[in-house]
mmCIF file of C-alpha atoms in Angstrom:
data_model
loop_
_atom_site.group_PDB
_atom_site.id
_atom_site.type_symbol
_atom_site.label_atom_id
_atom_site.label_comp_id
_atom_site.label_asym_id
_atom_site.label_seq_id
_atom_site.Cartn_x
_atom_site.Cartn_y
_atom_site.Cartn_z
ATOM 1 C CA MET S 204 0.000 0.000 0.000
ATOM 2 C CA SER S 205 1.247 3.520 -0.771
ATOM 3 C CA PHE S 206 0.431 6.847 0.847
ATOM 4 C CA LYS S 207 0.816 10.408 -0.386
ATOM 5 C CA ILE S 208 2.824 12.897 1.679
ATOM 6 C CA HIS S 209 2.203 16.628 1.291
ATOM 7 C CA VAL S 210 4.982 18.853 2.690
ATOM 8 C CA GLU S 211 4.406 22.296 4.147
ATOM 9 C CA PRO S 212 5.425 25.029 3.600
ATOM 10 C CA SER S 213 7.097 24.012 0.327
ATOM 11 C CA GLY S 214 4.036 22.286 -1.161
ATOM 12 C CA LYS S 215 6.096 19.328 -2.378
ATOM 13 C CA GLU S 216 4.516 15.892 -2.580
ATOM 14 C CA PHE S 217 5.846 12.333 -2.716
ATOM 15 C CA THR S 218 4.629 8.809 -2.049
ATOM 16 C CA VAL S 219 5.665 6.283 0.586
ATOM 17 C CA GLU S 220 5.653 2.621 -0.400
ATOM 18 C CA ASN S 221 6.740 -0.742 1.015
ATOM 19 C CA ASN S 222 6.398 0.338 4.638
ATOM 20 C CA ASP S 223 9.258 2.821 4.255
ATOM 21 C CA SER S 224 9.729 5.586 6.781
ATOM 22 C CA VAL S 225 8.669 9.093 5.817
ATOM 23 C CA LEU S 226 12.326 10.154 5.800
ATOM 24 C CA ASP S 227 13.525 7.309 3.576
ATOM 25 C CA ALA S 228 10.764 8.011 1.072
ATOM 26 C CA ALA S 229 11.503 11.742 1.118
ATOM 27 C CA LEU S 230 15.186 11.182 0.396
ATOM 28 C CA HIS S 231 14.336 8.644 -2.320
ATOM 29 C CA HIS S 232 12.211 11.279 -4.049
ATOM 30 C CA GLY S 233 14.829 14.002 -3.658
ATOM 31 C CA VAL S 234 13.007 15.917 -0.913
ATOM 32 C CA ALA S 235 15.674 17.162 1.483
ATOM 33 C CA PHE S 236 14.320 16.497 4.970
ATOM 34 C CA PRO S 237 16.774 17.233 7.811
ATOM 35 C CA TYR S 238 18.168 14.182 9.583
ATOM 36 C CA GLY S 239 21.140 12.825 11.490
ATOM 37 C CA CYS S 240 21.337 9.399 13.099
ATOM 38 C CA ARG S 241 18.355 7.832 11.250
ATOM 39 C CA ASN S 242 17.658 5.533 14.224
ATOM 40 C CA GLY S 243 15.339 7.621 16.385
ATOM 41 C CA ALA S 244 17.933 8.920 18.827
ATOM 42 C CA CYS S 245 19.178 12.338 17.760
ATOM 43 C CA GLY S 246 15.955 14.197 16.937
ATOM 44 C CA SER S 247 17.320 16.010 13.878
ATOM 45 C CA CYS S 248 14.473 14.711 11.691
ATOM 46 C CA LYS S 249 11.690 15.849 14.030
ATOM 47 C CA GLY S 250 8.744 17.499 12.309
ATOM 48 C CA LYS S 251 5.019 18.058 12.678
ATOM 49 C CA ILE S 252 2.173 15.883 11.418
ATOM 50 C CA VAL S 253 -0.493 18.382 10.400
ATOM 51 C CA SER S 254 -2.981 15.708 9.334
ATOM 52 C CA GLY S 255 -3.033 11.930 9.041
ATOM 53 C CA THR S 256 -1.775 9.126 11.269
ATOM 54 C CA VAL S 257 1.522 7.263 11.606
ATOM 55 C CA ASP S 258 3.162 4.353 13.345
ATOM 56 C CA TYR S 259 5.784 6.185 15.415
ATOM 57 C CA GLY S 260 8.220 3.247 15.304
ATOM 58 C CA ASP S 261 11.160 2.769 17.685
ATOM 59 C CA TYR S 262 12.734 5.858 19.206
ATOM 60 C CA ASP S 263 14.318 7.271 22.336
ATOM 61 C CA PRO S 264 11.496 8.658 24.533
ATOM 62 C CA ASN S 265 13.840 11.443 25.609
ATOM 63 C CA THR S 266 14.082 12.495 21.968
ATOM 64 C CA LEU S 267 10.341 12.433 21.272
ATOM 65 C CA THR S 268 8.329 13.009 24.428
ATOM 66 C CA ASP S 269 4.665 12.184 24.948
ATOM 67 C CA ALA S 270 3.919 15.901 25.105
ATOM 68 C CA GLU S 271 5.552 16.406 21.720
ATOM 69 C CA LYS S 272 3.540 13.539 20.254
ATOM 70 C CA ARG S 273 0.328 15.101 21.560
ATOM 71 C CA ALA S 274 1.418 18.339 19.865
ATOM 72 C CA GLY S 275 1.711 16.465 16.564
ATOM 73 C CA MET S 276 5.457 15.942 16.433
ATOM 74 C CA ALA S 277 7.111 12.794 15.049
ATOM 75 C CA LEU S 278 10.568 11.519 14.153
ATOM 76 C CA PHE S 279 10.369 11.046 10.409
ATOM 77 C CA CYS S 280 13.228 8.539 10.333
ATOM 78 C CA GLN S 281 10.997 6.168 12.307
ATOM 79 C CA ALA S 282 7.453 7.261 11.482
ATOM 80 C CA ARG S 283 5.637 5.120 8.918
ATOM 81 C CA PRO S 284 2.365 6.461 7.486
ATOM 82 C CA LEU S 285 -0.927 4.729 8.149
ATOM 83 C CA SER S 286 -2.753 7.202 5.902
ATOM 84 C CA ASP S 287 -2.023 10.091 3.569
ATOM 85 C CA LEU S 288 -0.168 12.797 5.497
ATOM 86 C CA THR S 289 0.357 16.505 5.535
ATOM 87 C CA VAL S 290 3.598 17.265 7.361
ATOM 88 C CA GLU S 291 5.414 20.425 8.297
ATOM 89 C CA VAL S 292 9.204 20.441 8.112
ATOM 90 C CA LYS S 293 11.950 22.918 7.328
ATOM 91 C CA GLU S 294 13.714 21.378 4.348
ATOM 92 C CA VAL S 295 17.478 21.372 3.989
ATOM 93 C CA GLN S 296 18.851 23.429 1.115
ATOM 94 C CA LEU S 297 21.427 21.122 -0.452
ATOM 95 C CA GLY S 298 21.672 22.689 -3.892
ATOM 96 C CA ASP S 299 22.783 20.279 -6.570
ATOM 97 C CA ILE S 300 24.677 17.856 -4.309
ATOM 98 C CA GLN S 301 23.945 14.252 -5.196
ATOM 99 C CA ILE S 302 24.318 11.193 -2.971
ATOM 100 C CA ARG S 303 26.778 8.786 -4.606
ATOM 101 C CA LYS S 304 28.154 5.299 -4.000
ATOM 102 C CA VAL S 305 31.836 5.291 -4.902
ATOM 103 C CA PRO S 306 35.040 3.357 -4.233
ATOM 104 C CA VAL S 307 37.702 5.169 -2.222
ATOM 105 C CA ARG S 308 41.339 4.365 -1.594
ATOM 106 C CA VAL S 309 43.066 4.882 1.750
ATOM 107 C CA ALA S 310 45.662 7.540 1.003
ATOM 108 C CA LYS S 311 47.008 7.969 4.524
ATOM 109 C CA ILE S 312 46.442 6.694 8.068
ATOM 110 C CA GLU S 313 47.634 8.953 10.878
ATOM 111 C CA LYS S 314 47.450 8.104 14.587
ATOM 112 C CA LEU S 315 46.318 11.178 16.506
ATOM 113 C CA ALA S 316 45.900 9.614 19.967
ATOM 114 C CA PRO S 317 46.128 6.103 21.424
ATOM 115 C CA ASP S 318 42.494 5.518 20.438
ATOM 116 C CA VAL S 319 41.987 7.950 17.516
ATOM 117 C CA VAL S 320 43.186 7.724 13.924
ATOM 118 C CA ARG S 321 42.755 10.108 11.029
ATOM 119 C CA LEU S 322 41.974 8.565 7.652
ATOM 120 C CA PHE S 323 42.476 10.349 4.356
ATOM 121 C CA LEU S 324 40.404 8.777 1.586
ATOM 122 C CA LYS S 325 40.845 9.430 -2.131
ATOM 123 C CA GLY S 326 37.861 9.161 -4.435
ATOM 124 C CA PRO S 327 37.889 8.313 -8.137
ATOM 125 C CA ASN S 328 39.745 10.836 -10.285
ATOM 126 C CA THR S 329 36.680 11.202 -12.497
ATOM 127 C CA VAL S 330 34.292 12.065 -9.657
ATOM 128 C CA ARG S 331 34.289 15.108 -7.388
ATOM 129 C CA LEU S 332 32.816 14.051 -4.060
ATOM 130 C CA GLN S 333 30.626 17.027 -3.178
ATOM 131 C CA PHE S 334 29.362 17.592 0.351
ATOM 132 C CA LEU S 335 28.489 20.279 2.862
ATOM 133 C CA ALA S 336 30.888 20.891 5.732
ATOM 134 C CA GLY S 337 29.604 18.883 8.703
ATOM 135 C CA GLN S 338 27.921 16.074 6.773
ATOM 136 C CA TYR S 339 28.859 12.385 7.034
ATOM 137 C CA LEU S 340 29.462 9.306 4.904
ATOM 138 C CA ASP S 341 28.583 5.644 5.209
ATOM 139 C CA PHE S 342 31.076 2.832 4.722
ATOM 140 C CA LEU S 343 29.320 0.052 2.796
ATOM 141 C CA LEU S 344 30.432 -3.254 4.299
ATOM 142 C CA PRO S 345 30.376 -6.687 2.609
ATOM 143 C CA THR S 346 27.853 -7.829 5.244
ATOM 144 C CA ASN S 347 25.345 -5.265 3.887
ATOM 145 C CA LYS S 348 25.827 -3.251 7.058
ATOM 146 C CA ARG S 349 26.941 0.359 7.243
ATOM 147 C CA ARG S 350 29.215 2.365 9.478
ATOM 148 C CA SER S 351 28.905 6.142 9.485
ATOM 149 C CA PHE S 352 31.551 8.768 10.163
ATOM 150 C CA SER S 353 31.527 12.537 9.971
ATOM 151 C CA ILE S 354 33.611 14.292 7.354
ATOM 152 C CA ALA S 355 36.268 16.433 9.017
ATOM 153 C CA ASN S 356 37.411 18.594 6.133
ATOM 154 C CA ALA S 357 35.696 21.483 4.364
ATOM 155 C CA PRO S 358 34.438 21.306 0.749
ATOM 156 C CA HIS S 359 37.032 23.769 -0.556
ATOM 157 C CA ASP S 360 39.784 21.375 0.612
ATOM 158 C CA ASP S 361 38.432 18.221 -0.994
ATOM 159 C CA GLU S 362 41.453 16.473 -2.510
ATOM 160 C CA PHE S 363 40.889 13.879 0.229
ATOM 161 C CA ILE S 364 38.007 12.988 2.530
ATOM 162 C CA GLU S 365 39.216 13.291 6.129
ATOM 163 C CA LEU S 366 37.741 11.185 8.941
ATOM 164 C CA HIS S 367 38.521 10.991 12.669
ATOM 165 C CA ILE S 368 37.820 7.493 13.990
ATOM 166 C CA ARG S 369 37.866 6.510 17.628
ATOM 167 C CA HIS S 370 38.513 2.881 18.505
ATOM 168 C CA VAL S 371 35.476 1.312 20.167
ATOM 169 C CA PRO S 372 36.419 -1.699 22.356
ATOM 170 C CA HIS S 373 35.120 -4.905 20.760
ATOM 171 C CA GLY S 374 33.811 -2.922 17.798
ATOM 172 C CA ASN S 375 34.300 -5.094 14.724
ATOM 173 C CA PHE S 376 34.684 -2.226 12.283
ATOM 174 C CA THR S 377 36.984 -0.072 14.386
ATOM 175 C CA ASP S 378 39.045 -3.192 15.205
ATOM 176 C CA TYR S 379 39.441 -3.572 11.452
ATOM 177 C CA ILE S 380 40.392 0.088 10.995
ATOM 178 C CA PHE S 381 43.025 -0.024 13.750
ATOM 179 C CA ASP S 382 44.431 -3.526 13.256
ATOM 180 C CA VAL S 383 43.966 -4.482 9.601
ATOM 181 C CA LEU S 384 43.399 -1.515 7.303
ATOM 182 C CA LYS S 385 46.450 -0.354 5.346
ATOM 183 C CA GLU S 386 47.260 2.541 3.087
ATOM 184 C CA LYS S 387 46.188 1.918 -0.540
ATOM 185 C CA ASP S 388 43.371 -0.418 0.563
ATOM 186 C CA LEU S 389 40.052 0.053 -1.245
ATOM 187 C CA LEU S 390 36.760 0.705 0.537
ATOM 188 C CA ARG S 391 33.306 1.626 -0.666
ATOM 189 C CA VAL S 392 31.309 4.592 0.644
ATOM 190 C CA GLU S 393 28.022 6.370 0.097
ATOM 191 C CA MET S 394 27.896 10.126 0.686
ATOM 192 C CA PRO S 395 26.961 12.751 1.696
ATOM 193 C CA PHE S 396 24.305 12.473 4.383
ATOM 194 C CA GLY S 397 23.029 14.641 7.221
ATOM 195 C CA GLY S 398 21.597 18.043 7.997
ATOM 196 C CA PHE S 399 24.431 19.278 10.221
ATOM 197 C CA TYR S 400 26.041 22.130 8.311
ATOM 198 C CA LEU S 401 26.730 25.860 8.563
ATOM 199 C CA ARG S 402 23.679 28.113 8.250
ATOM 200 C CA GLN S 403 25.044 31.098 6.355
ATOM 201 C CA ASP S 404 21.808 33.076 6.277
ATOM 202 C CA SER S 405 22.418 34.260 9.845
ATOM 203 C CA ASP S 406 24.379 37.177 11.240
ATOM 204 C CA ARG S 407 24.346 35.879 14.825
ATOM 205 C CA PRO S 408 27.501 34.893 16.765
ATOM 206 C CA MET S 409 28.084 31.137 16.931
ATOM 207 C CA ILE S 410 28.942 28.715 19.700
ATOM 208 C CA PHE S 411 30.394 25.322 18.755
ATOM 209 C CA MET S 412 30.493 22.522 21.325
ATOM 210 C CA ALA S 413 32.196 19.193 20.611
ATOM 211 C CA GLY S 414 32.698 16.059 22.654
ATOM 212 C CA GLY S 415 35.581 13.753 21.698
ATOM 213 C CA THR S 416 35.624 13.031 17.964
ATOM 214 C CA GLY S 417 32.596 15.284 17.648
ATOM 215 C CA PHE S 418 35.382 17.705 16.787
ATOM 216 C CA ALA S 419 35.432 16.211 13.265
ATOM 217 C CA PRO S 420 32.302 17.793 11.716
ATOM 218 C CA ILE S 421 32.775 21.006 13.683
ATOM 219 C CA LYS S 422 36.325 21.250 12.329
ATOM 220 C CA GLY S 423 34.901 21.058 8.812
ATOM 221 C CA ILE S 424 32.270 23.699 9.545
ATOM 222 C CA ILE S 425 34.752 26.108 11.140
ATOM 223 C CA GLU S 426 37.254 25.719 8.305
ATOM 224 C CA HIS S 427 34.447 26.328 5.825
ATOM 225 C CA ALA S 428 33.426 29.474 7.719
ATOM 226 C CA PHE S 429 37.002 30.758 7.544
ATOM 227 C CA ALA S 430 37.189 30.005 3.818
ATOM 228 C CA GLU S 431 33.911 31.853 3.238
ATOM 229 C CA GLY S 432 35.155 34.904 5.117
ATOM 230 C CA VAL S 433 32.572 34.638 7.894
ATOM 231 C CA ASP S 434 33.404 37.355 10.409
ATOM 232 C CA ARG S 435 30.779 36.549 13.051
ATOM 233 C CA PRO S 436 32.209 35.709 16.489
ATOM 234 C CA MET S 437 32.872 31.971 16.846
ATOM 235 C CA HIS S 438 33.357 30.343 20.253
ATOM 236 C CA PHE S 439 34.534 26.733 20.246
ATOM 237 C CA TYR S 440 34.298 24.528 23.362
ATOM 238 C CA TRP S 441 35.886 21.069 23.141
ATOM 239 C CA GLY S 442 35.110 18.638 25.947
ATOM 240 C CA VAL S 443 37.206 15.498 26.520
ATOM 241 C CA ARG S 444 38.321 13.376 29.450
ATOM 242 C CA SER S 445 42.061 14.081 29.673
ATOM 243 C CA LYS S 446 44.690 16.076 27.830
ATOM 244 C CA GLN S 447 45.653 13.280 25.431
ATOM 245 C CA ASP S 448 42.080 13.288 24.096
ATOM 246 C CA LEU S 449 42.594 16.792 22.690
ATOM 247 C CA TYR S 450 44.077 15.021 19.706
ATOM 248 C CA LEU S 451 44.424 18.098 17.476
ATOM 249 C CA ASP S 452 44.663 20.760 20.171
ATOM 250 C CA SER S 453 47.240 22.744 18.210
ATOM 251 C CA LEU S 454 44.795 23.367 15.370
ATOM 252 C CA PRO S 455 42.140 25.426 17.208
ATOM 253 C CA ARG S 456 44.977 27.211 19.002
ATOM 254 C CA GLN S 457 46.328 28.125 15.568
ATOM 255 C CA TRP S 458 42.886 29.366 14.529
ATOM 256 C CA THR S 459 42.853 31.581 17.629
ATOM 257 C CA ARG S 460 46.127 33.196 16.540
ATOM 258 C CA GLU S 461 45.017 33.665 12.939
ATOM 259 C CA HIS S 462 41.395 34.783 13.362
ATOM 260 C CA ALA S 463 40.408 37.584 15.741
ATOM 261 C CA ASN S 464 36.770 36.425 15.744
ATOM 262 C CA PHE S 465 37.598 32.873 16.894
ATOM 263 C CA HIS S 466 37.883 31.781 20.541
ATOM 264 C CA TYR S 467 38.816 28.334 21.870
ATOM 265 C CA VAL S 468 38.054 26.788 25.257
ATOM 266 C CA PRO S 469 39.187 23.182 25.907
ATOM 267 C CA VAL S 470 37.476 21.502 28.877
ATOM 268 C CA LEU S 471 38.672 18.336 30.635
ATOM 269 C CA SER S 472 36.184 16.276 32.631
ATOM 270 C CA ASP S 473 38.767 13.953 34.230
ATOM 271 C CA PRO S 474 42.311 15.349 33.896
ATOM 272 C CA LYS S 475 45.177 13.089 34.893
ATOM 273 C CA PRO S 476 47.759 14.236 37.460
ATOM 274 C CA GLU S 477 50.441 14.203 34.777
ATOM 275 C CA ASP S 478 48.363 16.554 32.617
ATOM 276 C CA ASN S 479 49.220 19.406 35.010
ATOM 277 C CA TRP S 480 46.051 20.973 33.675
ATOM 278 C CA GLN S 481 45.457 24.633 34.468
ATOM 279 C CA GLY S 482 42.449 25.115 32.205
ATOM 280 C CA ARG S 483 38.708 24.554 32.512
ATOM 281 C CA THR S 484 37.354 21.333 34.018
ATOM 282 C CA GLY S 485 33.975 19.663 34.367
ATOM 283 C CA PHE S 486 31.235 19.102 31.829
ATOM 284 C CA VAL S 487 31.675 21.078 28.650
ATOM 285 C CA HIS S 488 28.059 22.322 28.449
ATOM 286 C CA ASN S 489 28.467 23.830 31.927
ATOM 287 C CA ALA S 490 31.487 25.770 30.692
ATOM 288 C CA VAL S 491 29.358 27.151 27.847
ATOM 289 C CA THR S 492 26.508 28.241 30.105
ATOM 290 C CA ALA S 493 28.892 29.716 32.665
ATOM 291 C CA ASP S 494 30.345 31.962 29.965
ATOM 292 C CA PHE S 495 27.017 32.615 28.206
ATOM 293 C CA PRO S 496 24.115 32.532 30.686
ATOM 294 C CA GLN S 497 21.814 34.107 28.063
ATOM 295 C CA LEU S 498 21.826 32.465 24.625
ATOM 296 C CA SER S 499 18.877 34.072 22.854
ATOM 297 C CA GLY S 500 21.156 35.925 20.449
ATOM 298 C CA PHE S 501 23.302 32.946 19.347
ATOM 299 C CA ASP S 502 23.372 30.039 16.924
ATOM 300 C CA VAL S 503 24.691 26.872 18.583
ATOM 301 C CA TYR S 504 26.242 23.834 16.882
ATOM 302 C CA THR S 505 27.013 20.747 18.943
ATOM 303 C CA SER S 506 28.361 17.336 18.017
ATOM 304 C CA GLY S 507 29.432 14.276 19.973
ATOM 305 C CA PRO S 508 28.079 11.658 22.394
ATOM 306 C CA PRO S 509 24.314 11.675 23.004
ATOM 307 C CA ILE S 510 24.689 12.305 26.737
ATOM 308 C CA MET S 511 26.626 15.507 26.025
ATOM 309 C CA VAL S 512 24.348 16.637 23.195
ATOM 310 C CA ASN S 513 21.195 16.052 25.251
ATOM 311 C CA ALA S 514 22.591 17.801 28.318
ATOM 312 C CA GLY S 515 23.609 20.733 26.152
ATOM 313 C CA LYS S 516 20.235 20.937 24.433
ATOM 314 C CA ALA S 517 18.380 21.103 27.741
ATOM 315 C CA ALA S 518 20.751 23.659 29.258
ATOM 316 C CA PHE S 519 20.849 25.896 26.187
ATOM 317 C CA LEU S 520 17.082 25.979 25.679
ATOM 318 C CA GLU S 521 16.642 26.865 29.363
ATOM 319 C CA ARG S 522 18.901 29.856 28.755
ATOM 320 C CA GLY S 523 16.829 31.290 25.950
ATOM 321 C CA LEU S 524 18.257 29.636 22.854
ATOM 322 C CA PRO S 525 15.433 29.240 20.296
ATOM 323 C CA ALA S 526 15.065 25.603 19.275
ATOM 324 C CA ASP S 527 15.460 26.442 15.586
ATOM 325 C CA ARG S 528 18.909 27.918 16.254
ATOM 326 C CA LEU S 529 20.264 24.728 17.817
ATOM 327 C CA PHE S 530 21.954 22.399 15.319
ATOM 328 C CA TYR S 531 23.325 19.086 16.486
ATOM 329 C CA ASP S 532 24.837 15.788 15.404
ATOM 330 C CA SER S 533 24.460 13.087 18.031
ATOM 331 C CA PHE S 534 26.992 10.274 17.665
ATOM 332 C CA GLU S 535 25.178 7.002 18.235
ATOM 333 C CA PHE S 536 27.130 3.823 18.954
ATOM 334 C CA ALA S 537 24.495 1.176 18.194
ATOM 335 C CA ALA S 538 26.134 -1.911 16.741
ATOM 336 C CA ASP S 539 24.506 -1.764 13.308
ATOM 337 C CA THR S 540 23.676 1.880 12.907
ATOM 338 C CA ARG S 541 25.053 5.369 13.112
ATOM 339 C CA LYS S 542 27.205 7.389 14.117
ATOM 340 C CA ALA S 543 30.582 8.775 13.598
ATOM 341 C CA SER S 544 32.670 6.634 15.887
ATOM 342 C CA ALA S 545 30.496 3.576 15.695
ATOM 343 C CA SER S 546 31.768 0.047 16.195
#
């Protein structure tokens, strides 16, 4: 059975077939719904059902609350229509970027920390791999599974695709990356995905908050902002456990020296005695709210573990940040799904 979906305010329409989710059908028909994890955990794909009914599917109840459901909200990555629908969603403006499946060769493997490597992937010479800074790619595995990782470079610097991959204990794919993968090996990817990217139609100052390898997509966004000549104030907070986890600490420090509008605050939650750490400590979202107790005039971008993203979302909204100015990429670690440092 198929159902027709009408999208407001754009007026676009598409059909859902074969028990697909609303999001999957939208992407299949070239309608650019926002999304992130695609497994009901991050909330990036949340939109309103104006009319019609759906099966809400599996999702994190902290991401879609009962109150939100009563108000008509749904997670379109999980929602499957039970009737024709009219939905309300702010579509992503992706221009002419196409999602492609391509082979890539490992050009370089660089160890950044005991549990983090940086991969540089080279696409086919005949294909330019277009993407927006902050988006992610999927590795296509022989088992028909996928593993997703955020792209860490900006589109203007696209000779290679840069990824930051953290080793997950007992994670089959990251075990392979750390123990087996070699330079010149071939892999297959599909890209780009995701609605985490720089909104350039704003003149508001920006706060970036990363946890661990959540630095990867934020690095791409910040480098893109520099390349585009964005002169809005940019405040970057990077939360990790100990000093060794600031695996590219010299880079944001370099940005601070080179760009008067950029400010960097590293935050350690559990510094080691040998770190001799004199900087900020605690949870990174608390450092943000301590410095900015009123956020109504900001755009905020956050990326990293769900516990950090969710804590930040709650704290920032309490301090006046409008929900439509909060952009986030929640790194899920489910065995067969998304995101960006998955097993």
